[in-house]
Short mmCIF file of the C-alpha atoms (twelve columns), coordinates in Angstrom:
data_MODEL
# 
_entry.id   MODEL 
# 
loop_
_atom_site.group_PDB 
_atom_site.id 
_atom_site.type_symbol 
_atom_site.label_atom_id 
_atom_site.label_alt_id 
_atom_site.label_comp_id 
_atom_site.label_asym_id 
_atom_site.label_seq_id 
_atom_site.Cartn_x 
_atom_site.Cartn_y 
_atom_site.Cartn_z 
_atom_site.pdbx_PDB_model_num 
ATOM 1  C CA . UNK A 1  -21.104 103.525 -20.286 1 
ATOM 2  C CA . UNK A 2  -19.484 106.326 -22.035 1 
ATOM 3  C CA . UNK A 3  -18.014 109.832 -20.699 1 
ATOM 4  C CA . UNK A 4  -21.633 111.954 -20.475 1 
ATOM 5  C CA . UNK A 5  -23.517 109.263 -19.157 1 
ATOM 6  C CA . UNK A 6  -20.456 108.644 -15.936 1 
ATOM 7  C CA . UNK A 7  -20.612 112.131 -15.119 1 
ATOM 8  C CA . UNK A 8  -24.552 112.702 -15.294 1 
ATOM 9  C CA . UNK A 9  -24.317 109.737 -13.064 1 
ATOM 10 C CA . UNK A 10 -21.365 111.216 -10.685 1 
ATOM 11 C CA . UNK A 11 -22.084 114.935 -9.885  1 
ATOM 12 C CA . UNK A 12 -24.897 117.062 -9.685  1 
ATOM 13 C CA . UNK A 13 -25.057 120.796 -11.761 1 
ATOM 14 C CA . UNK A 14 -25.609 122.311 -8.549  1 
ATOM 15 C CA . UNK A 15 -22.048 120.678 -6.908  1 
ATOM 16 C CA . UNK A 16 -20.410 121.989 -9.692  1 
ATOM 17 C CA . UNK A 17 -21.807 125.194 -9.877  1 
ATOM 18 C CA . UNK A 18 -21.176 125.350 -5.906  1 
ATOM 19 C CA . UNK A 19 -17.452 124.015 -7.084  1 
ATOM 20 C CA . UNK A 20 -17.330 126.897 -9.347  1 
ATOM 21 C CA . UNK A 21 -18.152 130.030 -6.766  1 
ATOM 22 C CA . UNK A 22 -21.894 130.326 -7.432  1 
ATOM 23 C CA . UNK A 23 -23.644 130.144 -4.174  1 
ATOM 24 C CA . UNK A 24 -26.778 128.215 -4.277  1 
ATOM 25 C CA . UNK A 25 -29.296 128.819 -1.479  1 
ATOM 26 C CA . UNK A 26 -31.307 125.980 0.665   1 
ATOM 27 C CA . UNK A 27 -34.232 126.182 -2.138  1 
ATOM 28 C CA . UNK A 28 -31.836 125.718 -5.321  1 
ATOM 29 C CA . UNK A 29 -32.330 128.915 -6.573  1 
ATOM 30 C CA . UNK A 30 -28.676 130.651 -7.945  1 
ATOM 31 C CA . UNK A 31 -27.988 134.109 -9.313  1 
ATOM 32 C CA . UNK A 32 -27.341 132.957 -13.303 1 
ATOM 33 C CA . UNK A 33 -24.074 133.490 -14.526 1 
ATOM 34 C CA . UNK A 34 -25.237 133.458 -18.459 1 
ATOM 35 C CA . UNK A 35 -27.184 136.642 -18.284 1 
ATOM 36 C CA . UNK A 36 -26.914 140.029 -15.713 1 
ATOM 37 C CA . UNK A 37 -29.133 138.656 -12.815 1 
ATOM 38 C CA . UNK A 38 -29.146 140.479 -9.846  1 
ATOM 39 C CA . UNK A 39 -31.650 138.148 -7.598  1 
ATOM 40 C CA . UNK A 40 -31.492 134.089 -7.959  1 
ATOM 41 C CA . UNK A 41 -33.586 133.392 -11.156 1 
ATOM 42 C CA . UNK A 42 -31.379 129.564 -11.666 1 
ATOM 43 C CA . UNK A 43 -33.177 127.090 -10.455 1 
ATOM 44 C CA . UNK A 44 -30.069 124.428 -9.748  1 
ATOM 45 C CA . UNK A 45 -30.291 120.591 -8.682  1 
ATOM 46 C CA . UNK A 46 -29.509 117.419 -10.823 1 
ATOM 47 C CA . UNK A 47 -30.412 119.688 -13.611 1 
ATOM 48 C CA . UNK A 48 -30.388 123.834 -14.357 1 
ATOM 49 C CA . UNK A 49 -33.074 126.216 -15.048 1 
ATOM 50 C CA . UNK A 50 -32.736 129.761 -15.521 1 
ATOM 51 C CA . UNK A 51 -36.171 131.440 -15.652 1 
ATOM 52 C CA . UNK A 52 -34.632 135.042 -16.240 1 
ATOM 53 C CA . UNK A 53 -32.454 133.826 -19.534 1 
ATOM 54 C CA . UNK A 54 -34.357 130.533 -20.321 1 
ATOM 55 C CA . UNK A 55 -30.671 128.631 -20.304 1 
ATOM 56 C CA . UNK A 56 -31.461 124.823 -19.725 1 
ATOM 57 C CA . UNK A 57 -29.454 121.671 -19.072 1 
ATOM 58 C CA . UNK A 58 -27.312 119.160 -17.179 1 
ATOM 59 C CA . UNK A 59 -24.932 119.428 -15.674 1 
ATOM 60 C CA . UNK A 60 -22.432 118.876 -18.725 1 
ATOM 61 C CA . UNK A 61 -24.220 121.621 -20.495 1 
ATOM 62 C CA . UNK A 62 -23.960 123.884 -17.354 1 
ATOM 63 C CA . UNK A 63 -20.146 123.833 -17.771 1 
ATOM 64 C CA . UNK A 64 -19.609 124.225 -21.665 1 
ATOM 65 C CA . UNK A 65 -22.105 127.321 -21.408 1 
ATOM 66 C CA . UNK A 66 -19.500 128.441 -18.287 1 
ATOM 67 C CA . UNK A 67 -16.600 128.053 -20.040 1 
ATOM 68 C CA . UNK A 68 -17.393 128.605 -23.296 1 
ATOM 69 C CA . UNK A 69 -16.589 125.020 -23.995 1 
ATOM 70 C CA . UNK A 70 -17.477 122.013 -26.362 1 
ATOM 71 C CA . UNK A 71 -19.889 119.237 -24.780 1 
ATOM 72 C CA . UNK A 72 -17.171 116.723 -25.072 1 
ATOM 73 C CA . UNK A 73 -14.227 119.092 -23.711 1 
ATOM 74 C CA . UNK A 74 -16.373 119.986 -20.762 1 
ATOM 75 C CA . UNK A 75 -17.114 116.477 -20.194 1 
ATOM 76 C CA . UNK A 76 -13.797 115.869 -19.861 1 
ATOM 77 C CA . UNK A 77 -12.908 118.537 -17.609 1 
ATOM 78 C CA . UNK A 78 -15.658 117.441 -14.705 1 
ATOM 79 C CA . UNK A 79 -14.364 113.752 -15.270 1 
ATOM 80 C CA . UNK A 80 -10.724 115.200 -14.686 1 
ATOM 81 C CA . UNK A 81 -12.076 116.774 -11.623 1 
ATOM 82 C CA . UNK A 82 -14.002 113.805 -10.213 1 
ATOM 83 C CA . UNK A 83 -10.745 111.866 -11.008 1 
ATOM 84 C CA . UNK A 84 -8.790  114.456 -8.766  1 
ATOM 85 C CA . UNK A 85 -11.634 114.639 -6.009  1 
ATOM 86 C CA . UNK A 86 -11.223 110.713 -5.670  1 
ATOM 87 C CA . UNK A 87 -7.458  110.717 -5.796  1 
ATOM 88 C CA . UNK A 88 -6.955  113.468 -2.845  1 
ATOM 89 C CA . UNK A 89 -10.155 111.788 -0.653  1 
ATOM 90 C CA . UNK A 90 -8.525  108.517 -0.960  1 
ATOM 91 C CA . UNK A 91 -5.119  110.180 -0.242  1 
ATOM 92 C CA . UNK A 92 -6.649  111.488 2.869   1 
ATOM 93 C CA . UNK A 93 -8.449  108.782 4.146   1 
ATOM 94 C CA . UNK A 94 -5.056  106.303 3.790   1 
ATOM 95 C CA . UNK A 95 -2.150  108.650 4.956   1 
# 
């Protein structure tokens, strides 16, 4: 298994987008933060949709177009996170 394919596996877009300040409502739907959307046109789950700005992808693709960031480097960053998530939780649950 390489990098991509353990973090499609691992995390959703929509826990990282929620990880990231964008509020997702009960539905999925998300105000887009790759175009000026005032009402929720993202439709966020496993994958992203935006109808408004047409921006498409998983959840490694979700990141690089947040940050401005390489597939690989964003990859990287959301295994670095999981990697920290796991770390504290296990910290938590053993202290």
């Amino acid at each position: 298994m390489n990098v991509f394919e353990a973090v499609k596996q691992s995390v959703t877009t929509r826990q990282v987008a929620e990880l990231y300040g964008i509020r997702v409502k009960r539905n999925g739907m998300a105000v887009c933060p790759f175009h000026n959307d005032k009402n929720p046109s993202m439709k966020v789950d496993k994958r992203f949709h935006c109808f408004g700005c047409q921006a498409d992808g998983d959840v490694i693709d979700f990141v690089s177009r947040l940050f401005g960031l390489p597939v690989r480097e964003a990859a990287i960053k959301i295994l670095l996170w999981l990697l920290k998530s796991n770390v504290l939780l296990y910290l938590y649950n053993h202290i």
